[in-house]
Coordinates of C-alpha atoms in Angstrom, one line a residue:
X1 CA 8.0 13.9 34.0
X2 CA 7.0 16.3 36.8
X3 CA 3.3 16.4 37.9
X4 CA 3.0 20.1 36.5
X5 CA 4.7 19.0 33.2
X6 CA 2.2 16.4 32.9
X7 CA -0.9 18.6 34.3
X8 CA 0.6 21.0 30.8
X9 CA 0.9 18.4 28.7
X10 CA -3.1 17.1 29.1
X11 CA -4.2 20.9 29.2
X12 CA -2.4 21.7 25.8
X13 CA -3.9 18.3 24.4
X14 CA -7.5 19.5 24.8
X15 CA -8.4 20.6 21.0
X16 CA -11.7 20.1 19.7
X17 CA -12.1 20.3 15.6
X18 CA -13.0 23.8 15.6
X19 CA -9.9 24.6 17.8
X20 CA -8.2 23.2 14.4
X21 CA -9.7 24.8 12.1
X22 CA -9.2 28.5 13.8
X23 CA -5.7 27.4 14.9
X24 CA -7.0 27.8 18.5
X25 CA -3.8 25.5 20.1
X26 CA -0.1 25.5 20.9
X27 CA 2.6 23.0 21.1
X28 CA 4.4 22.1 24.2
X29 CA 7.6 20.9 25.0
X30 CA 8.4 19.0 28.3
X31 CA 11.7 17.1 29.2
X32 CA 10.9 13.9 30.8
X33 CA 12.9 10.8 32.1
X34 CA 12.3 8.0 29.2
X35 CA 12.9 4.6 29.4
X36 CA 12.5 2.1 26.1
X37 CA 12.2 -1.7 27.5
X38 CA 13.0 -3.8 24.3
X39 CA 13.9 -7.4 24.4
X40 CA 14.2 -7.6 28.6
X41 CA 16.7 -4.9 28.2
X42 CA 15.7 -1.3 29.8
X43 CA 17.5 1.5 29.0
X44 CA 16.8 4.9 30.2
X45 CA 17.2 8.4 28.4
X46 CA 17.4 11.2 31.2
X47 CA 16.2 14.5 29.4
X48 CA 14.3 13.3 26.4
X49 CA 12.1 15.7 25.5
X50 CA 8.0 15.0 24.8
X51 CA 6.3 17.1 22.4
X52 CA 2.4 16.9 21.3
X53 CA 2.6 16.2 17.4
X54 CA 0.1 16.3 14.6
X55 CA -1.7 18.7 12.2
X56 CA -6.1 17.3 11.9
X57 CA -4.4 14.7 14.4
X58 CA -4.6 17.4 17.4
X59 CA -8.4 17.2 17.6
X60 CA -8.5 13.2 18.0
X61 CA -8.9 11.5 21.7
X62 CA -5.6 10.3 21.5
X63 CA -2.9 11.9 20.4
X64 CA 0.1 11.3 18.6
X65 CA 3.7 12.4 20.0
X66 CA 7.7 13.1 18.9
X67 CA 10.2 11.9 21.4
X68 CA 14.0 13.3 20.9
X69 CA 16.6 11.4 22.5
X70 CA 19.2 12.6 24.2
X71 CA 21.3 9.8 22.5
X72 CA 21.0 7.6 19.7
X73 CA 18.7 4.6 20.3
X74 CA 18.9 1.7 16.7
X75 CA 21.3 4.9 15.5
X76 CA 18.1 7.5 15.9
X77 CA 17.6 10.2 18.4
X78 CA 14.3 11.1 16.8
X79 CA 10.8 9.3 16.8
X80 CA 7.1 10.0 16.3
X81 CA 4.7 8.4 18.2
X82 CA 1.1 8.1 15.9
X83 CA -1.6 6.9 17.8
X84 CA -3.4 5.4 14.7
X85 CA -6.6 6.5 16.9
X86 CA -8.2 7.4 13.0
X87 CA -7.2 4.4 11.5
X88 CA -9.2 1.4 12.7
X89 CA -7.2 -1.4 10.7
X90 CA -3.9 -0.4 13.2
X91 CA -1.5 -1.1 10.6
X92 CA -1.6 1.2 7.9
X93 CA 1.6 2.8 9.0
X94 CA 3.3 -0.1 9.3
X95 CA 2.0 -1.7 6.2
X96 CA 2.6 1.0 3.8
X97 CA 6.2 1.5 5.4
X98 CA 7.2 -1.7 5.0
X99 CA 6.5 -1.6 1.0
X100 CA 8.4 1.0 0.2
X101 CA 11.4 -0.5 1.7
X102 CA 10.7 -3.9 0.1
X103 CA 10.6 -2.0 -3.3
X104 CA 13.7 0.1 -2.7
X105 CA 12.6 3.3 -1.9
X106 CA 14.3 5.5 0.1
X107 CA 11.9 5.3 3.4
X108 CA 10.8 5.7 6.9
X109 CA 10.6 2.7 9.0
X110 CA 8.1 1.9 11.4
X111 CA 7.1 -0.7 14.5
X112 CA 5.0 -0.4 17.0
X113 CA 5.5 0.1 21.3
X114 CA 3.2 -0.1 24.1
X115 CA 3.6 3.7 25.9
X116 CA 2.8 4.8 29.5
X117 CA 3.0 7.8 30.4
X118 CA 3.6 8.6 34.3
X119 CA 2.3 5.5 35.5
X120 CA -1.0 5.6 33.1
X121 CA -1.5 3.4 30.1
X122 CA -1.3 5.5 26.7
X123 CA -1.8 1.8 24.9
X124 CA -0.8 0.8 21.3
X125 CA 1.3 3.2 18.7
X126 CA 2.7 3.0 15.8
X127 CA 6.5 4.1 16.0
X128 CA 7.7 6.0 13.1
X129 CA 11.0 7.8 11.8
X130 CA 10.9 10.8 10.5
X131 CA 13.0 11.9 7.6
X132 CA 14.7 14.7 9.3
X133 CA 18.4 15.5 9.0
X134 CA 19.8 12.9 11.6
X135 CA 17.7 10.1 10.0
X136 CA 18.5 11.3 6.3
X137 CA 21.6 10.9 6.9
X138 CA 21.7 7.6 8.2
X139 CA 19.5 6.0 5.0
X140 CA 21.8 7.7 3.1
X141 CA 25.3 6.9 5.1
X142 CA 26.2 10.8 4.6
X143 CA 27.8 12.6 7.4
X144 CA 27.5 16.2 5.6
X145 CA 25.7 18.5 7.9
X146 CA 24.3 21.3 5.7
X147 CA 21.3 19.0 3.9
X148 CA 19.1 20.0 1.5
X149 CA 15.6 18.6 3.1
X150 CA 12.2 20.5 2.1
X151 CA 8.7 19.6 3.6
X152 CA 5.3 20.1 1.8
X153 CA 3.1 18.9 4.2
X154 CA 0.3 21.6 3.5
X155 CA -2.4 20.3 1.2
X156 CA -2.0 22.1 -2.1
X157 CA 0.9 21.6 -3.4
X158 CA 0.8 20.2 -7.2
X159 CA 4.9 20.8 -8.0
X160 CA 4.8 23.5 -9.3
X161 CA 6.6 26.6 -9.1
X162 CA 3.7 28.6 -8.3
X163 CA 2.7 25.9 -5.2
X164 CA 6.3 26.1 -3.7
X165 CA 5.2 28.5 -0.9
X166 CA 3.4 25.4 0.5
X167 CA 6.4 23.8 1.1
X168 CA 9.5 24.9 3.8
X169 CA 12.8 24.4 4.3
X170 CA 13.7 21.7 7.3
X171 CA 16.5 24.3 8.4
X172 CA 14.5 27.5 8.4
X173 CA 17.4 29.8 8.7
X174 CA 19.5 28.6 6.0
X175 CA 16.8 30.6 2.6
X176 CA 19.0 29.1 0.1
X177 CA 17.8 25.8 0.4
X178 CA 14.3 27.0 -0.5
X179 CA 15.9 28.9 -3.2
X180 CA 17.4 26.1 -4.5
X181 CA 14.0 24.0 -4.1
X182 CA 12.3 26.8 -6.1
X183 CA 14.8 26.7 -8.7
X184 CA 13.9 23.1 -9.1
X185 CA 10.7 23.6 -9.3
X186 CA 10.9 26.2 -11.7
X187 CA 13.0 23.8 -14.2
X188 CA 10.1 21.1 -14.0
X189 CA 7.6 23.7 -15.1
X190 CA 10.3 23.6 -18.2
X191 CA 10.3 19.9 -18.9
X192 CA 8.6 18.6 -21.6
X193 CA 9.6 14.8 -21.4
X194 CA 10.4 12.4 -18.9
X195 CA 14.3 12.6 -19.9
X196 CA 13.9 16.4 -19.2
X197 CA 12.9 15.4 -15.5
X198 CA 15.4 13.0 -15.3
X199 CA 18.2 15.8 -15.2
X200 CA 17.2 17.2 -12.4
X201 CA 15.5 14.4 -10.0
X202 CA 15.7 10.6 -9.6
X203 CA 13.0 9.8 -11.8
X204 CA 12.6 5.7 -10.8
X205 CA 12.3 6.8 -7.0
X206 CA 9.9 9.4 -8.4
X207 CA 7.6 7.0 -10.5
X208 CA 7.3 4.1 -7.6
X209 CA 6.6 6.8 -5.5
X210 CA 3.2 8.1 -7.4
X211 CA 2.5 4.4 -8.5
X212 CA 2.3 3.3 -5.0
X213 CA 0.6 6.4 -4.1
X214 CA -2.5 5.4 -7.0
X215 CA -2.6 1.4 -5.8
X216 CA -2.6 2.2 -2.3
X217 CA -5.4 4.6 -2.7
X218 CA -3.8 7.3 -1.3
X219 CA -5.7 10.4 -0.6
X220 CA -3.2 12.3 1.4
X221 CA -0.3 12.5 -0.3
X222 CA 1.2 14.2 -4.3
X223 CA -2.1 12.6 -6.5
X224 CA -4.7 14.3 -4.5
X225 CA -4.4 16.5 -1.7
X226 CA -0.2 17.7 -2.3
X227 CA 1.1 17.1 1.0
X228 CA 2.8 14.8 3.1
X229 CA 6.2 14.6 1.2
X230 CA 9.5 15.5 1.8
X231 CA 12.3 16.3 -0.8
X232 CA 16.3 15.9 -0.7
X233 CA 18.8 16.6 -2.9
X234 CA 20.7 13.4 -2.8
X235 CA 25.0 14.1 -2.6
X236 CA 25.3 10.8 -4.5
X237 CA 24.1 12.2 -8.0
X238 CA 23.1 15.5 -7.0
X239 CA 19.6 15.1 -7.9
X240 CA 16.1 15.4 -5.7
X241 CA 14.6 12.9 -4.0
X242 CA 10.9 12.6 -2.7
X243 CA 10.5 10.6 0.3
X244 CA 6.7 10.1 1.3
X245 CA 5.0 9.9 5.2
X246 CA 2.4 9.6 7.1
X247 CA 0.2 7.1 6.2
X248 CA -3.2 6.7 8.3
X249 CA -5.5 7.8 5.1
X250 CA -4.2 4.8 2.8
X251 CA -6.3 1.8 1.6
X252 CA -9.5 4.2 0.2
X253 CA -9.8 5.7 4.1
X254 CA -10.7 9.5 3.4
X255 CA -11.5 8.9 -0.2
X256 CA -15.1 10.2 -1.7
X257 CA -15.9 12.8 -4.7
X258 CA -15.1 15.6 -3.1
X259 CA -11.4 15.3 -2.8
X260 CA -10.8 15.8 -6.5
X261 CA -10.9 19.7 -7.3
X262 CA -12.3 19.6 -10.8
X263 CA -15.3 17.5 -10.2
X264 CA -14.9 14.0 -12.0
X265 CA -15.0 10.4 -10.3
X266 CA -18.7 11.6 -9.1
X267 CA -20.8 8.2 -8.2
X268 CA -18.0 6.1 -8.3
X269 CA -17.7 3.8 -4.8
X270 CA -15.1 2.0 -6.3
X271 CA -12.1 3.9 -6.4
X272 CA -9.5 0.8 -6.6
X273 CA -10.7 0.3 -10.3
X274 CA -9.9 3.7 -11.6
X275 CA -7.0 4.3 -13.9
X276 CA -3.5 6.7 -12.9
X277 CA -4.7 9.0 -14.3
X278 CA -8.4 9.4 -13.4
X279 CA -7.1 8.5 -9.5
X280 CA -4.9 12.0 -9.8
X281 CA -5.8 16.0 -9.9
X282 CA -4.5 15.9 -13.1
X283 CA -1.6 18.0 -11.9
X284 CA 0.4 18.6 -15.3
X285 CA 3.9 16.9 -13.9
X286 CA 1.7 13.4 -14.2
X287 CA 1.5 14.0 -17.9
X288 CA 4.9 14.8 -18.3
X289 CA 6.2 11.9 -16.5
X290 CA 3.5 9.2 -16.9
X291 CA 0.5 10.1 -19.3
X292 CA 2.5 11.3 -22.5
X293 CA 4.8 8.0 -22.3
X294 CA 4.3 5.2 -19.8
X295 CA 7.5 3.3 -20.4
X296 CA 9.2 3.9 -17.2
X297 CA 6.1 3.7 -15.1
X298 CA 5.2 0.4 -16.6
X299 CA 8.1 -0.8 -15.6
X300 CA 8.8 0.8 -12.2
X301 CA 4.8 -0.5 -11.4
X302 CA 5.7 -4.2 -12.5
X303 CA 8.4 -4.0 -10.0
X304 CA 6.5 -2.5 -7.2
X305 CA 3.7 -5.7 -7.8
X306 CA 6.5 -8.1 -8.0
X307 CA 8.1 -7.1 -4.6
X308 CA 5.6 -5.7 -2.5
X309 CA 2.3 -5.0 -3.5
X310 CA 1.0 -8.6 -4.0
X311 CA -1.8 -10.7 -2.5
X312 CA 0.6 -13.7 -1.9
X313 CA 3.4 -11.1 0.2
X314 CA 0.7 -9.2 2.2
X315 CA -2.2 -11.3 3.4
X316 CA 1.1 -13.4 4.9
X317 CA 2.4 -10.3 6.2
X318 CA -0.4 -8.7 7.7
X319 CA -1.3 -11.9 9.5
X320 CA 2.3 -11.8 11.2
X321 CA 1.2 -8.0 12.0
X322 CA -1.6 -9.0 13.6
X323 CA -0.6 -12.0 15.5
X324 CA 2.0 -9.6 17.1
X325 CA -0.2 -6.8 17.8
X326 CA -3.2 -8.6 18.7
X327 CA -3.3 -8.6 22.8
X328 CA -2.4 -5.2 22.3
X329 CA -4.9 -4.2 20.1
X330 CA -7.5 -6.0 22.6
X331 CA -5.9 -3.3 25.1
X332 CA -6.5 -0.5 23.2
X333 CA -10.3 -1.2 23.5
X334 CA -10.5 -2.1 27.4
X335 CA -11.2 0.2 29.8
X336 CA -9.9 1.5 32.8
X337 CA -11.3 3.8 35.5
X338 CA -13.9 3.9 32.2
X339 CA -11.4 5.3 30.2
X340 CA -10.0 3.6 27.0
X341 CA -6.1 4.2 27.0
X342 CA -5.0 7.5 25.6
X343 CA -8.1 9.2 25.3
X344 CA -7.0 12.1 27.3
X345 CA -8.4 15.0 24.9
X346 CA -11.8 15.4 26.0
X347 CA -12.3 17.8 23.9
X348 CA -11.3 15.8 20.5
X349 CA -12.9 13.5 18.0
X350 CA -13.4 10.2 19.7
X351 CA -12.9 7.8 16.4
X352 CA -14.7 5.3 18.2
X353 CA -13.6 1.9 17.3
X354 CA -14.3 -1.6 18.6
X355 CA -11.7 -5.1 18.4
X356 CA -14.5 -6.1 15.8
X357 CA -14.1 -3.1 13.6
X358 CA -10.4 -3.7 14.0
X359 CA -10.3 -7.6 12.5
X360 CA -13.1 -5.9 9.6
X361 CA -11.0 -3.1 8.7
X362 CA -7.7 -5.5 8.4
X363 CA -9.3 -8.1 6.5
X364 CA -12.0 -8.0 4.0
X365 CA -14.8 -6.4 5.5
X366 CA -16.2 -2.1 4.8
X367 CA -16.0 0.4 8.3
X368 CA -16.9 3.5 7.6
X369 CA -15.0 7.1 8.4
X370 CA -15.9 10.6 9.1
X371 CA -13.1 13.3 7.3
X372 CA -12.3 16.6 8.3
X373 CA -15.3 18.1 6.7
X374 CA -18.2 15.7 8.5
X375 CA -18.6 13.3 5.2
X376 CA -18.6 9.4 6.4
X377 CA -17.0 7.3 3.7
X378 CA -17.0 3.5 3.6
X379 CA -13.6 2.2 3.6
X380 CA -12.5 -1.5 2.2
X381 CA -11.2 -3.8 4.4
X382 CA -7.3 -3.9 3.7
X383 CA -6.8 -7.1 2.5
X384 CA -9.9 -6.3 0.1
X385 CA -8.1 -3.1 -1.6
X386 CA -5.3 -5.2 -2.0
X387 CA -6.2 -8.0 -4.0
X388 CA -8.8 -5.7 -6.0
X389 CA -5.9 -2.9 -6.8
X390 CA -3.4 -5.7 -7.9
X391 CA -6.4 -7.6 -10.3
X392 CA -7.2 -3.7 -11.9
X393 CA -3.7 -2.9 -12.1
X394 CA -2.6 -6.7 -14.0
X395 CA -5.8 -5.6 -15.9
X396 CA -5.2 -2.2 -17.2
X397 CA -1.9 -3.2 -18.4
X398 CA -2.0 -6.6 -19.5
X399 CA 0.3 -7.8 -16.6
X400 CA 0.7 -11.4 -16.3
X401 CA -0.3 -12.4 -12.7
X402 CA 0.6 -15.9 -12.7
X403 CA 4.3 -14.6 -13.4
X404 CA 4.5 -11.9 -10.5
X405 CA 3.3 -14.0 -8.1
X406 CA 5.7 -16.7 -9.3
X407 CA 8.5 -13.9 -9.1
X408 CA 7.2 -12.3 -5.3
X409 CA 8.1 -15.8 -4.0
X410 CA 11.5 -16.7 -5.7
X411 CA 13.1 -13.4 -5.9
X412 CA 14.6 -11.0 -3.4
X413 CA 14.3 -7.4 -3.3
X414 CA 17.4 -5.1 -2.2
X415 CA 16.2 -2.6 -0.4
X416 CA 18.0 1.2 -0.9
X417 CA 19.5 1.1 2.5
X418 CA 20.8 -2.0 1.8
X419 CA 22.7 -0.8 -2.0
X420 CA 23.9 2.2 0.1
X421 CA 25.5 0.2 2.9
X422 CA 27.4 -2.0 0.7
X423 CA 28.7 0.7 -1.6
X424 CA 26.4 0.5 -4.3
X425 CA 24.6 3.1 -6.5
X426 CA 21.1 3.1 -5.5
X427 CA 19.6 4.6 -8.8
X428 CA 21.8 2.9 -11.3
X429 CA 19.9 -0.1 -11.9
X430 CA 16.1 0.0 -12.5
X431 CA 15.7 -4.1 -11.0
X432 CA 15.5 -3.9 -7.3
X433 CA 15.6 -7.7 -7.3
X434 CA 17.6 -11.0 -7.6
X435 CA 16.9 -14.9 -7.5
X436 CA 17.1 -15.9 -4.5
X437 CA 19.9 -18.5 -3.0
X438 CA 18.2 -21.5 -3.0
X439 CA 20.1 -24.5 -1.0
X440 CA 19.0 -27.7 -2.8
X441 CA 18.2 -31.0 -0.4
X442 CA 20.3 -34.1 -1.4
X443 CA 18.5 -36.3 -3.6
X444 CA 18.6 -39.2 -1.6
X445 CA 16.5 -37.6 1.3
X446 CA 13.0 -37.5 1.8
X447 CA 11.2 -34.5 3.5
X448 CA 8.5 -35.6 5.9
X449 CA 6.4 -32.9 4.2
X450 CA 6.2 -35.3 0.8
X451 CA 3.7 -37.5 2.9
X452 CA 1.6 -34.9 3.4
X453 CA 1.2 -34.1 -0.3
X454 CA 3.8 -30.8 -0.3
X455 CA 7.1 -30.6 -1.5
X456 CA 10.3 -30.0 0.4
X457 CA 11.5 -26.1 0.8
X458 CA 14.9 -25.2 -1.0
X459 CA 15.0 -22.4 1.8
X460 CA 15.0 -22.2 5.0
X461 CA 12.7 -19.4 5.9
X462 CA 9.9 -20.1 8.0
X463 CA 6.3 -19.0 7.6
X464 CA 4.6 -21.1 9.9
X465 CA 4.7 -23.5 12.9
X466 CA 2.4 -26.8 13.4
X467 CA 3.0 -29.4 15.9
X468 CA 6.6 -28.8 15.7
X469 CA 6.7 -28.9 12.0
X470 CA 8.1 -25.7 10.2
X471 CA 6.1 -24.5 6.8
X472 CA 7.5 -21.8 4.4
X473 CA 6.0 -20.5 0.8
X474 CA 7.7 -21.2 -2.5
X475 CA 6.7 -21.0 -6.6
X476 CA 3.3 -19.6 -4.9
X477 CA 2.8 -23.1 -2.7
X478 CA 3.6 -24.4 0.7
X479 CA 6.0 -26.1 1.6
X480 CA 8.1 -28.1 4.7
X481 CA 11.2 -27.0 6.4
X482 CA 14.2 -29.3 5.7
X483 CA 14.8 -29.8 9.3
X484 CA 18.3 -31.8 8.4
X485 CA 19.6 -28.5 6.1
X486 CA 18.2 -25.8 8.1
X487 CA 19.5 -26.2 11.3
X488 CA 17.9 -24.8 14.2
X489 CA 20.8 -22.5 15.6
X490 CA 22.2 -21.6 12.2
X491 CA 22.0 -18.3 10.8
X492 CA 24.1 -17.1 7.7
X493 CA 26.5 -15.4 9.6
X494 CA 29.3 -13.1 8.0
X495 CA 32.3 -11.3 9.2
X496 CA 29.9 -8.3 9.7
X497 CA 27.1 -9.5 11.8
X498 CA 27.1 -12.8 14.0
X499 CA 23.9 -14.4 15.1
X500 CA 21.1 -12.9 17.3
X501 CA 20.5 -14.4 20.6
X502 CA 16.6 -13.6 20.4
X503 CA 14.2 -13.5 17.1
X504 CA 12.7 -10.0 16.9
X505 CA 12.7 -9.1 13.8
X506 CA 13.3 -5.3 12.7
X507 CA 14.7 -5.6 9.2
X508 CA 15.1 -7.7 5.9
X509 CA 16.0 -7.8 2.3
X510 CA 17.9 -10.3 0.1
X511 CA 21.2 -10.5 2.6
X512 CA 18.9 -12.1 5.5
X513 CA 16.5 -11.1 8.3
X514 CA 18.3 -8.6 10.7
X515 CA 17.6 -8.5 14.8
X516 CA 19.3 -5.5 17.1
X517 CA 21.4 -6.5 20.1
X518 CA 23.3 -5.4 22.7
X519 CA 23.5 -1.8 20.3
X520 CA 24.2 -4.2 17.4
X521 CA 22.8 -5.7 14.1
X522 CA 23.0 -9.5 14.2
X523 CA 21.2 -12.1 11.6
X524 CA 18.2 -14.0 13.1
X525 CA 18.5 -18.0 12.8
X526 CA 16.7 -20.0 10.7
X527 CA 14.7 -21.5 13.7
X528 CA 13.4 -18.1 14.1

């Protein structure tokens, strides 16, 4: 961008907390020359235009940003930049994205990029969609232009007719589309069961959605605060949808007493243990849906364990996270001209943050964090919350364990984009899984992972590498990589997508692990 651009860009980013709270700032808008290097391959996107982004976010040291494209880039033209400055773990974003799309939710996706900004390092941030028109309609493969897509993103909105003010219509000059929403609203004030919500929304995509906002420990999205949620009235059934975002206070971070309006869950620390309905503002739609009858939420939550909110599935994939991000993440804390990268808003909370606080806050260790309102809470290391929410949630409803886990490591989930793309019916069916294709070694053959004590791997998908020896993770164990079945240069390719030349991963579900190439999707080999 121009040096004035840039000169308005860093004066409009300079918003302390107060600035906030008074509404003391203003957007800005710059066009800029932007250039995405991804893979060795540079492309560059001449009139992008750069916009400061954030609500609380526009009083941190480093802020976040939304990029439009000119042209599509992975079939998107729009992305936000979130600089995670709040969130010491790094990968809450990320996490939290990537479990809703193993669970087949209609989602966001996320990965991160390392941004400069005229020459200056801006560091590590999490890239995010945003479920805007253009990317709604890719999830869900419509090409209809006049979408029915409402954002709540002010805290207070407990769906109910009388909250729908907090909420707006994405296209702001089209008022039936909030009429409609309010008409919607106004019929779930009606409903008296779960099959009277079940008219009018998707009520599976609904009950994942609040289950994965109690185990996560959510305090920024429907249970709590109200906000942070999108709705669509999906063309396939023509019912709503809610899509959740923005996920930075996840994992207990922002939790304490004082979030719940009517005053219970006083001196408790441990918020992973509480029940569904003690975690919520006991907002009356969570009675209607969940507290009168469980049924559906039991089995919607059993799911949600099974494929992606497990010990065994996340530790694994948090690791991966880190091992990618990690030089990066030593970045972010390095400085230059004694300036950490980024921290251009002088004015703004500086969410100090160390590499050490960073390997805590991932694994099992407490950090603490200061809200909107000054209070510090002491936030559970990731991997902590995780195992703890899964054991109280197996707990409270008599869950075996020993079967999930067995199931998170020999079934596959479909994810929603996945049913959509190949014609299906994402709401029909309420099992977002299947057994997995297993490819059984001949009998004769011995796997030169027997002589180390573990068995050979039916699959061929690798978890780890050791002195040239592959490892994967099956029935809950490790186990070696048939090096004679799984060929180092075979993927399963199909008439739809051949093999990727490189292994970056960017997607995955039951039909294989997808790469991007050359504008294309192509299936990663098994030596990946």
């Amino acid at each position: 961008m121009t040096d004035d651009d840039y000169k308005e860009v860093i004066e409009n980013a300079q918003v302390s907390q107060n600035d906030f709270i008074t509404g003391n700032f203003k957007n800005v808008n710059v066009r800029v020359n932007f250039t995405i290097t991804d893979n060795g391959k540079t492309i560059f996107f001449p009139e992008t235009t750069l916009q400061l982004d954030g609500n609380y976010a526009r009083s941190f040291s480093k802020p976040n940003f939304n990029i439009k494209l000119p042209t599509e880039y992975n079939n998107r033209k729009n992305f936000h930049l979130h600089s995670s400055v709040n969130d010491k773990s790094h990968i809450k974003q990320k996490l939290v994205c990537d479990i809703l799309n193993r669970v087949g939710l209609p989602s966001t996706q996320s990965t991160f990029v390392r941004l400069t900004i005229n020459g200056n390092l801006y560091g590590l941030y999490t890239l995010m969609d945003t479920p805007e028109p253009s990317n709604i309609k890719r999830l869900y493969n419509t090409k209809k232009d006049d979408l029915k897509i409402i954002q709540c993103k002010y805290t207070g909105f407990t769906f109910t007719y009388g909250t729908a003010n907090y909420c707006v219509s994405d296209d702001s000059d089209d008022k039936s589309n909030i009429q409609e929403f309010n008409e919607f609203l106004a019929e779930v004030d009606k409903a008296q069961t779960i099959e009277d919500l079940e008219k009018i929304m998707n009520i599976d995509i609904f009950l994942k959605y609040i289950a994965i906002d109690w185990i996560i420990g959510s305090s920024d999205h429907l249970l709590i605060n109200g906000n942070n949620v999108y709705f669509y009235k999906s063309e396939i059934n023509n019912k709503w949808d809610i899509i959740y975002y923005d996920f930075d206070n996840t994992f207990g971070q922002g939790i304490g007493d004082w979030v719940w309006t009517n005053g219970k869950n006083k001196d408790i620390k441990e918020y992973y243990k509480l029940s569904f309905k003690q975690f919520t503002n006991d907002q009356r739609i969570f009675d209607v849906a969940v507290n009168n009858d469980d049924t559906r939420f039991i089995q919607n939550l059993k799911d949600i364990l099974t494929f992606g909110f497990n010990p065994v599935l996340l530790n694994l994939h948090i690791n991966n996270i880190k091992e990618l991000i990690d030089p990066y993440i030593r970045e972010e804390f390095t400085s230059v001209n004694d300036q950490l990268p980024g921290r251009i808003n002088k004015k703004g909370l500086s969410m100090e943050s160390s590499y050490e606080e960073y390997q805590m806050a991932t694994e099992y260790k407490t950090t603490n964090y200061t809200d909107i309102s000054g209070q510090i809470n002491f936030v559970p290391g990731i991997k902590f919350w995780i195992e703890n929410s899964f054991e109280n949630v197996c707990n409270q409803y008599k869950f075996d364990k020993d079967e999930i886990l067995d199931n998170a490591v020999t079934l596959t989930p479909i994810s929603f984009f996945t049913r959509i793309k190949n014609g299906e019916l994402p709401y029909d069916d309420n099992s977002i899984g299947q057994s997995a294709v297993e490819e059984p070694k001949p009998a004769e053959e011995k796997c030169w992972s027997e002589e180390q004590g573990f068995p050979c791997c039916k699959g061929c998908v690798v978890i780890y590498t050791e002195n040239n020896e592959k490892w994967g993770i099956e029935n809950d164990e490790w186990c070696g990589i048939n090096k004679t079945t799984c060929q180092e240069d075979y993927c399963n390719k199909n008439n739809e997508y051949e093999c990727c030349e490189t292994c970056t991963e960017y997607f995955s579900d039951n039909t294989g692990r997808y790469g991007y190439e050359n504008e294309k999707w192509c299936l990663l080999k098994d030596s990946c």
